């Protein structure tokens, strides 16, 4: 398949290209596009065959449901059975934005889109390219992150092209993603609102609006035997090609432990890497040391993480060590992704 690649800026939309992209989606085609979180791989959410194509293009198991992206609040009612009060409150505060809500689905939503579930995930992105594309495509775009299954979510078009060129009809390059981590997912179908995937909208922020919210325990606890409620959270994910070990402990101890490991790996002829905060990045002797930002700036760390994981792949680094970060606020989402990338391999000093 020949993939058309189109560049545009959020501030200067290419209306004609967006119309063409919308037409492609309406005809059952696939278009990758930027959102404020990560790039998405879009197809017509109300067309089961399109969702089937999305799974195939990503190499994704078809029991892992897709998020439906909408551009207007009034379009929500058509795809869900009922809009609970909590959803109106959250939408007012956080939509458009990096929050996905789970509802009971309406008949018109095909089971291919929801991975066989009776519930449906919905998000209204804030990125202007995404919003215009959704409107041109008829209002409902199913879009998982635009990576091959198992790889880190793409935070720039470069990585979408790397994973999906030749597998989709069009890729819209809208520059770097503002946030760099996927949306927070909150399930509104049970007795209490429950966070299924942590993200930029934190537990504290949701509690300000809703009162107490639960958090799916399996997302922070690697040893849990329970299946996570978001089917996608059970798969090994974001994994770099090299091994990745998270090292937790006081700075000095951590630095000497990691440097010792690096020497051992180098003796074995392995190419080594470290993921560190600005404060300590200069202390490591690895072949490639990447800083994700100041330790106190969790948002910057969130923005850098997936890019850094991909860069280690590009550099063919074989043994990667990561400092561990604060798991408060957005840090909770950062550590959730880092732990998954490491297959929960953590050394506590
Ligand atoms: O920020 C984002 O959410 C990005 C951009 C493109 O919008 N999308 C994204 O989609 O991260 P994806 O498919 O990579 O992750 C969606 C997650 C998966 O873990 C999936 O299992 C879960 O959402 N999910 C979708 N529908 C669900 C449902 N009905 N019930 C529970 N979990 C659901
Ligand atoms: Mg994904």
GROMACS .gro file of C-alpha atoms and ligand atoms in nm:
model
  383
    1UNK     CA    1   0.000   0.000   0.000
    2UNK     CA    2   0.123   0.347  -0.085
    3UNK     CA    3   0.106   0.573   0.222
    4UNK     CA    4   0.057   0.942   0.160
    5UNK     CA    5   0.239   1.162   0.410
    6UNK     CA    6   0.102   1.512   0.465
    7UNK     CA    7   0.255   1.781   0.686
    8UNK     CA    8   0.053   2.051   0.854
    9UNK     CA    9   0.049   2.275   1.159
   10UNK     CA   10  -0.228   2.298   1.414
   11UNK     CA   11  -0.231   2.675   1.366
   12UNK     CA   12  -0.251   2.646   0.989
   13UNK     CA   13  -0.479   2.358   0.890
   14UNK     CA   14  -0.462   2.219   0.538
   15UNK     CA   15  -0.836   2.200   0.482
   16UNK     CA   16  -0.815   2.018   0.151
   17UNK     CA   17  -0.587   1.745   0.288
   18UNK     CA   18  -0.816   1.705   0.589
   19UNK     CA   19  -1.118   1.665   0.360
   20UNK     CA   20  -0.932   1.400   0.164
   21UNK     CA   21  -0.835   1.224   0.486
   22UNK     CA   22  -1.197   1.236   0.606
   23UNK     CA   23  -1.313   1.088   0.277
   24UNK     CA   24  -1.057   0.808   0.307
   25UNK     CA   25  -1.185   0.720   0.655
   26UNK     CA   26  -1.551   0.729   0.545
   27UNK     CA   27  -1.459   0.487   0.265
   28UNK     CA   28  -1.310   0.243   0.517
   29UNK     CA   29  -0.946   0.358   0.496
   30UNK     CA   30  -0.694   0.430   0.773
   31UNK     CA   31  -0.533   0.765   0.855
   32UNK     CA   32  -0.277   0.827   1.131
   33UNK     CA   33  -0.304   1.170   1.292
   34UNK     CA   34  -0.163   1.374   1.582
   35UNK     CA   35  -0.341   1.426   1.912
   36UNK     CA   36  -0.220   1.613   2.221
   37UNK     CA   37  -0.132   1.281   2.391
   38UNK     CA   38   0.024   1.056   2.123
   39UNK     CA   39  -0.042   0.990   1.752
   40UNK     CA   40  -0.356   0.786   1.676
   41UNK     CA   41  -0.433   0.538   1.397
   42UNK     CA   42  -0.783   0.633   1.284
   43UNK     CA   43  -1.062   0.447   1.111
   44UNK     CA   44  -1.443   0.480   1.098
   45UNK     CA   45  -1.555   0.374   1.448
   46UNK     CA   46  -1.901   0.272   1.327
   47UNK     CA   47  -1.767   0.042   1.057
   48UNK     CA   48  -1.662  -0.296   1.199
   49UNK     CA   49  -1.448  -0.374   0.894
   50UNK     CA   50  -1.244  -0.056   0.950
   51UNK     CA   51  -1.173  -0.157   1.308
   52UNK     CA   52  -1.065  -0.496   1.176
   53UNK     CA   53  -0.816  -0.319   0.950
   54UNK     CA   54  -0.680  -0.120   1.245
   55UNK     CA   55  -0.604  -0.440   1.438
   56UNK     CA   56  -0.436  -0.588   1.133
   57UNK     CA   57  -0.223  -0.278   1.060
   58UNK     CA   58  -0.096  -0.265   1.419
   59UNK     CA   59  -0.064  -0.641   1.465
   60UNK     CA   60  -0.290  -0.593   1.767
   61UNK     CA   61  -0.497  -0.868   1.931
   62UNK     CA   62  -0.860  -0.804   1.838
   63UNK     CA   63  -0.983  -0.841   2.198
   64UNK     CA   64  -0.814  -0.511   2.283
   65UNK     CA   65  -1.082  -0.243   2.235
   66UNK     CA   66  -1.036   0.091   2.059
   67UNK     CA   67  -1.114   0.441   2.186
   68UNK     CA   68  -1.376   0.637   1.986
   69UNK     CA   69  -1.273   0.998   1.931
   70UNK     CA   70  -1.544   1.264   1.901
   71UNK     CA   71  -1.527   1.639   1.842
   72UNK     CA   72  -1.858   1.760   1.988
   73UNK     CA   73  -2.034   1.682   2.315
   74UNK     CA   74  -2.367   1.641   2.135
   75UNK     CA   75  -2.226   1.343   1.944
   76UNK     CA   76  -2.172   1.140   2.261
   77UNK     CA   77  -2.534   1.034   2.315
   78UNK     CA   78  -2.550   0.843   1.985
   79UNK     CA   79  -2.278   0.592   2.074
   80UNK     CA   80  -2.354   0.530   2.445
   81UNK     CA   81  -2.658   0.390   2.622
   82UNK     CA   82  -2.669   0.665   2.878
   83UNK     CA   83  -2.454   0.962   2.978
   84UNK     CA   84  -2.417   0.955   3.357
   85UNK     CA   85  -2.399   1.280   3.557
   86UNK     CA   86  -2.031   1.215   3.634
   87UNK     CA   87  -1.952   1.222   3.262
   88UNK     CA   88  -2.108   1.566   3.217
   89UNK     CA   89  -1.904   1.696   3.509
   90UNK     CA   90  -1.579   1.549   3.380
   91UNK     CA   91  -1.645   1.661   3.024
   92UNK     CA   92  -1.710   2.014   3.134
   93UNK     CA   93  -1.377   2.026   3.309
   94UNK     CA   94  -1.147   1.806   3.101
   95UNK     CA   95  -1.287   1.780   2.747
   96UNK     CA   96  -1.147   1.845   2.501
   97UNK     CA   97  -0.838   1.689   2.655
   98UNK     CA   98  -0.643   1.379   2.764
   99UNK     CA   99  -0.928   1.195   2.935
  100UNK     CA  100  -1.108   0.883   2.811
  101UNK     CA  101  -1.435   0.770   2.970
  102UNK     CA  102  -1.592   0.424   2.951
  103UNK     CA  103  -1.970   0.394   2.900
  104UNK     CA  104  -2.220   0.120   2.821
  105UNK     CA  105  -2.227   0.113   2.443
  106UNK     CA  106  -2.522   0.182   2.214
  107UNK     CA  107  -2.632  -0.078   1.952
  108UNK     CA  108  -2.477   0.118   1.665
  109UNK     CA  109  -2.121   0.064   1.791
  110UNK     CA  110  -1.986  -0.253   1.631
  111UNK     CA  111  -1.826  -0.515   1.855
  112UNK     CA  112  -1.512  -0.509   1.643
  113UNK     CA  113  -1.453  -0.156   1.771
  114UNK     CA  114  -1.506  -0.254   2.137
  115UNK     CA  115  -1.307  -0.578   2.121
  116UNK     CA  116  -1.626  -0.773   2.190
  117UNK     CA  117  -1.722  -0.572   2.501
  118UNK     CA  118  -2.060  -0.415   2.580
  119UNK     CA  119  -1.883  -0.099   2.689
  120UNK     CA  120  -1.716   0.171   2.481
  121UNK     CA  121  -1.428   0.410   2.548
  122UNK     CA  122  -1.475   0.770   2.430
  123UNK     CA  123  -1.240   1.068   2.421
  124UNK     CA  124  -1.262   1.422   2.283
  125UNK     CA  125  -0.910   1.531   2.188
  126UNK     CA  126  -0.805   1.897   2.196
  127UNK     CA  127  -0.556   1.889   1.906
  128UNK     CA  128  -0.702   2.100   1.622
  129UNK     CA  129  -0.588   1.863   1.347
  130UNK     CA  130  -0.755   1.572   1.525
  131UNK     CA  131  -1.077   1.769   1.578
  132UNK     CA  132  -1.101   1.881   1.217
  133UNK     CA  133  -1.032   1.529   1.094
  134UNK     CA  134  -1.303   1.381   1.318
  135UNK     CA  135  -1.556   1.628   1.177
  136UNK     CA  136  -1.452   1.553   0.817
  137UNK     CA  137  -1.476   1.179   0.883
  138UNK     CA  138  -1.835   1.195   1.003
  139UNK     CA  139  -1.790   1.242   1.376
  140UNK     CA  140  -1.657   0.911   1.510
  141UNK     CA  141  -1.298   0.795   1.468
  142UNK     CA  142  -1.173   0.477   1.637
  143UNK     CA  143  -0.805   0.527   1.714
  144UNK     CA  144  -0.551   0.334   1.913
  145UNK     CA  145  -0.201   0.472   1.945
  146UNK     CA  146  -0.033   0.467   1.602
  147UNK     CA  147   0.247   0.220   1.685
  148UNK     CA  148   0.296  -0.145   1.600
  149UNK     CA  149   0.154  -0.348   1.887
  150UNK     CA  150   0.401  -0.372   2.177
  151UNK     CA  151   0.616  -0.073   2.078
  152UNK     CA  152   0.622   0.262   2.258
  153UNK     CA  153   0.339   0.498   2.156
  154UNK     CA  154   0.457   0.748   1.892
  155UNK     CA  155   0.511   1.104   2.009
  156UNK     CA  156   0.610   1.230   1.664
  157UNK     CA  157   0.523   1.143   1.303
  158UNK     CA  158   0.871   1.004   1.247
  159UNK     CA  159   0.790   0.705   1.465
  160UNK     CA  160   0.450   0.656   1.303
  161UNK     CA  161   0.619   0.644   0.964
  162UNK     CA  162   0.874   0.396   1.101
  163UNK     CA  163   0.600   0.161   1.226
  164UNK     CA  164   0.313   0.208   0.979
  165UNK     CA  165   0.435   0.331   0.641
  166UNK     CA  166   0.295   0.093   0.377
  167UNK     CA  167   0.025  -0.030   0.617
  168UNK     CA  168  -0.209   0.274   0.620
  169UNK     CA  169  -0.353   0.513   0.360
  170UNK     CA  170  -0.230   0.842   0.501
  171UNK     CA  171  -0.013   0.980   0.782
  172UNK     CA  172  -0.067   1.340   0.893
  173UNK     CA  173   0.253   1.488   1.037
  174UNK     CA  174   0.152   1.758   1.284
  175UNK     CA  175   0.480   1.783   1.477
  176UNK     CA  176   0.556   1.663   1.829
  177UNK     CA  177   0.282   1.555   2.072
  178UNK     CA  178   0.231   1.810   2.351
  179UNK     CA  179   0.189   1.562   2.636
  180UNK     CA  180   0.365   1.245   2.518
  181UNK     CA  181   0.164   0.993   2.725
  182UNK     CA  182  -0.172   0.836   2.644
  183UNK     CA  183  -0.494   0.963   2.803
  184UNK     CA  184  -0.617   0.876   3.150
  185UNK     CA  185  -0.894   0.615   3.127
  186UNK     CA  186  -1.179   0.626   3.377
  187UNK     CA  187  -1.456   0.366   3.384
  188UNK     CA  188  -1.799   0.511   3.462
  189UNK     CA  189  -1.999   0.188   3.421
  190UNK     CA  190  -1.957   0.052   3.776
  191UNK     CA  191  -2.066   0.171   4.122
  192UNK     CA  192  -1.762   0.395   4.163
  193UNK     CA  193  -1.560   0.573   3.894
  194UNK     CA  194  -1.242   0.369   3.847
  195UNK     CA  195  -0.912   0.465   3.684
  196UNK     CA  196  -0.808   0.190   3.443
  197UNK     CA  197  -0.501   0.369   3.304
  198UNK     CA  198  -0.322   0.660   3.476
  199UNK     CA  199  -0.236   0.964   3.266
  200UNK     CA  200  -0.201   1.338   3.263
  201UNK     CA  201  -0.539   1.385   3.435
  202UNK     CA  202  -0.447   1.252   3.779
  203UNK     CA  203  -0.646   1.073   4.049
  204UNK     CA  204  -0.646   1.394   4.255
  205UNK     CA  205  -0.786   1.594   3.963
  206UNK     CA  206  -1.067   1.342   3.909
  207UNK     CA  207  -1.144   1.340   4.282
  208UNK     CA  208  -1.181   1.718   4.281
  209UNK     CA  209  -1.468   1.676   4.037
  210UNK     CA  210  -1.623   1.346   4.144
  211UNK     CA  211  -1.532   1.282   4.505
  212UNK     CA  212  -1.368   0.946   4.568
  213UNK     CA  213  -1.244   0.747   4.269
  214UNK     CA  214  -1.101   0.396   4.271
  215UNK     CA  215  -0.786   0.289   4.094
  216UNK     CA  216  -0.758  -0.050   3.923
  217UNK     CA  217  -0.496  -0.215   4.148
  218UNK     CA  218  -0.347  -0.420   3.869
  219UNK     CA  219  -0.204  -0.111   3.701
  220UNK     CA  220   0.048  -0.037   3.974
  221UNK     CA  221   0.109  -0.387   4.105
  222UNK     CA  222   0.314  -0.602   3.868
  223UNK     CA  223   0.255  -0.912   4.079
  224UNK     CA  224  -0.122  -0.896   4.071
  225UNK     CA  225  -0.281  -1.208   3.928
  226UNK     CA  226  -0.604  -1.035   3.847
  227UNK     CA  227  -0.664  -0.932   3.486
  228UNK     CA  228  -0.668  -0.554   3.443
  229UNK     CA  229  -1.005  -0.410   3.344
  230UNK     CA  230  -0.862  -0.230   3.041
  231UNK     CA  231  -0.774  -0.530   2.824
  232UNK     CA  232  -0.478  -0.346   2.672
  233UNK     CA  233  -0.308  -0.311   3.008
  234UNK     CA  234  -0.240  -0.685   3.025
  235UNK     CA  235  -0.008  -0.692   2.727
  236UNK     CA  236   0.368  -0.634   2.748
  237UNK     CA  237   0.397  -0.289   2.609
  238UNK     CA  238   0.628  -0.003   2.527
  239UNK     CA  239   0.913  -0.250   2.545
  240UNK     CA  240   1.245  -0.140   2.397
  241UNK     CA  241   1.439  -0.405   2.205
  242UNK     CA  242   1.715  -0.416   2.470
  243UNK     CA  243   1.668  -0.533   2.829
  244UNK     CA  244   1.542  -0.267   3.070
  245UNK     CA  245   1.589  -0.271   3.447
  246UNK     CA  246   1.456  -0.004   3.686
  247UNK     CA  247   1.682   0.077   3.980
  248UNK     CA  248   1.527   0.222   4.293
  249UNK     CA  249   1.725   0.368   4.583
  250UNK     CA  250   1.921   0.665   4.717
  251UNK     CA  251   2.105   0.860   4.446
  252UNK     CA  252   2.461   0.761   4.545
  253UNK     CA  253   2.383   0.395   4.584
  254UNK     CA  254   2.187   0.390   4.261
  255UNK     CA  255   2.463   0.558   4.064
  256UNK     CA  256   2.730   0.317   4.183
  257UNK     CA  257   2.505   0.013   4.133
  258UNK     CA  258   2.418   0.115   3.777
  259UNK     CA  259   2.779   0.198   3.690
  260UNK     CA  260   2.889  -0.143   3.822
  261UNK     CA  261   2.629  -0.314   3.605
  262UNK     CA  262   2.739  -0.110   3.306
  263UNK     CA  263   3.100  -0.223   3.346
  264UNK     CA  264   2.985  -0.585   3.363
  265UNK     CA  265   2.772  -0.544   3.051
  266UNK     CA  266   3.053  -0.371   2.865
  267UNK     CA  267   3.286  -0.658   2.951
  268UNK     CA  268   3.034  -0.885   2.781
  269UNK     CA  269   3.051  -0.661   2.476
  270UNK     CA  270   2.701  -0.516   2.524
  271UNK     CA  271   2.603  -0.163   2.428
  272UNK     CA  272   2.467   0.009   2.740
  273UNK     CA  273   2.220   0.289   2.814
  274UNK     CA  274   2.080   0.481   3.108
  275UNK     CA  275   1.755   0.674   3.155
  276UNK     CA  276   1.821   0.942   3.414
  277UNK     CA  277   1.701   1.276   3.545
  278UNK     CA  278   1.903   1.593   3.465
  279UNK     CA  279   2.046   1.603   3.816
  280UNK     CA  280   2.231   1.271   3.786
  281UNK     CA  281   2.268   1.211   3.410
  282UNK     CA  282   2.631   1.329   3.416
  283UNK     CA  283   2.732   1.058   3.663
  284UNK     CA  284   2.687   0.752   3.444
  285UNK     CA  285   2.944   0.585   3.218
  286UNK     CA  286   2.706   0.413   2.978
  287UNK     CA  287   2.750   0.432   2.600
  288UNK     CA  288   2.429   0.632   2.580
  289UNK     CA  289   2.291   0.835   2.873
  290UNK     CA  290   1.955   1.002   2.817
  291UNK     CA  291   1.803   1.257   3.044
  292UNK     CA  292   1.425   1.282   3.057
  293UNK     CA  293   1.428   1.616   3.238
  294UNK     CA  294   1.443   1.762   3.586
  295UNK     CA  295   1.342   1.516   3.857
  296UNK     CA  296   1.078   1.756   3.989
  297UNK     CA  297   0.920   1.815   3.646
  298UNK     CA  298   0.700   1.510   3.596
  299UNK     CA  299   0.531   1.658   3.290
  300UNK     CA  300   0.862   1.698   3.111
  301UNK     CA  301   0.955   1.341   3.204
  302UNK     CA  302   0.619   1.221   3.067
  303UNK     CA  303   0.682   1.403   2.739
  304UNK     CA  304   1.030   1.252   2.695
  305UNK     CA  305   0.983   0.890   2.803
  306UNK     CA  306   0.850   0.721   2.487
  307UNK     CA  307   1.090   0.914   2.264
  308UNK     CA  308   1.385   0.805   2.474
  309UNK     CA  309   1.276   0.438   2.464
  310UNK     CA  310   1.261   0.458   2.085
  311UNK     CA  311   1.601   0.628   2.061
  312UNK     CA  312   1.762   0.338   2.245
  313UNK     CA  313   1.618   0.109   1.978
  314UNK     CA  314   1.756   0.330   1.700
  315UNK     CA  315   2.099   0.317   1.867
  316UNK     CA  316   2.071  -0.059   1.918
  317UNK     CA  317   2.138  -0.034   2.290
  318UNK     CA  318   2.123  -0.381   2.445
  319UNK     CA  319   2.120  -0.322   2.821
  320UNK     CA  320   1.928  -0.024   2.960
  321UNK     CA  321   1.907   0.089   3.323
  322UNK     CA  322   1.647   0.343   3.437
  323UNK     CA  323   1.635   0.554   3.748
  324UNK     CA  324   1.299   0.533   3.916
  325UNK     CA  325   1.084   0.846   3.944
  326UNK     CA  326   0.834   0.992   4.187
  327UNK     CA  327   0.494   0.829   4.144
  328UNK     CA  328   0.285   1.125   4.256
  329UNK     CA  329   0.062   1.316   4.011
  330UNK     CA  330   0.160   1.260   3.648
  331UNK     CA  331   0.453   1.060   3.787
  332UNK     CA  332   0.206   0.777   3.851
  333UNK     CA  333   0.148   0.748   3.475
  334UNK     CA  334   0.522   0.775   3.405
  335UNK     CA  335   0.606   0.491   3.644
  336UNK     CA  336   0.315   0.282   3.512
  337UNK     CA  337   0.457   0.303   3.156
  338UNK     CA  338   0.818   0.257   3.267
  339UNK     CA  339   0.728  -0.052   3.473
  340UNK     CA  340   0.545  -0.201   3.175
  341UNK     CA  341   0.836  -0.124   2.946
  342UNK     CA  342   1.065  -0.305   3.193
  343UNK     CA  343   0.828  -0.602   3.224
  344UNK     CA  344   0.823  -0.505   3.597
  345UNK     CA  345   1.194  -0.577   3.641
  346UNK     CA  346   1.290  -0.358   3.938
  347UNK     CA  347   1.592  -0.368   4.170
  348UNK     CA  348   1.528  -0.212   4.510
  349UNK     CA  349   1.860  -0.118   4.674
  350LIG     O1  350  -0.432   0.914   2.442
  350LIG     C1  351  -0.488   0.813   2.398
  350LIG     O2  352  -0.576   0.755   2.462
  350LIG     C2  353  -0.444   0.761   2.260
  350LIG     C3  354  -0.479   0.867   2.157
  350LIG     C4  355  -0.455   0.820   2.017
  350LIG     O3  356  -0.611   0.909   2.175
  350LIG     N1  357  -0.506   0.635   2.232
  350LIG     C5  358  -0.468   0.520   2.292
  350LIG     O4  359  -0.536   0.407   2.248
  350LIG     O5  360  -0.383   0.513   2.379
  350LIG     P1  361  -0.485   0.259   2.274
  350LIG     O6  362  -0.575   0.175   2.191
  350LIG     O7  363  -0.341   0.248   2.249
  350LIG     O8  364  -0.519   0.233   2.424
  350LIG     C6  365  -0.655   0.220   2.462
  350LIG     C7  366  -0.666   0.149   2.592
  350LIG     C8  367  -0.635   0.002   2.583
  350LIG     O9  368  -0.560  -0.036   2.699
  350LIG     C9  369  -0.774  -0.063   2.585
  350LIG    O10  370  -0.772  -0.191   2.638
  350LIG    C10  371  -0.853   0.035   2.671
  350LIG    O11  372  -0.804   0.159   2.631
  350LIG     N2  373  -0.997   0.030   2.642
  350LIG    C11  374  -1.060   0.067   2.529
  350LIG     N3  375  -1.192   0.044   2.537
  350LIG    C12  376  -1.215  -0.009   2.658
  350LIG    C13  377  -1.332  -0.056   2.726
  350LIG     N4  378  -1.450  -0.053   2.669
  350LIG     N5  379  -1.315  -0.105   2.852
  350LIG    C14  380  -1.193  -0.108   2.911
  350LIG     N6  381  -1.080  -0.064   2.851
  350LIG    C15  382  -1.090  -0.017   2.727
  351LIG    MG1  383  -0.151   0.185   2.262
   0.00000   0.00000   0.00000
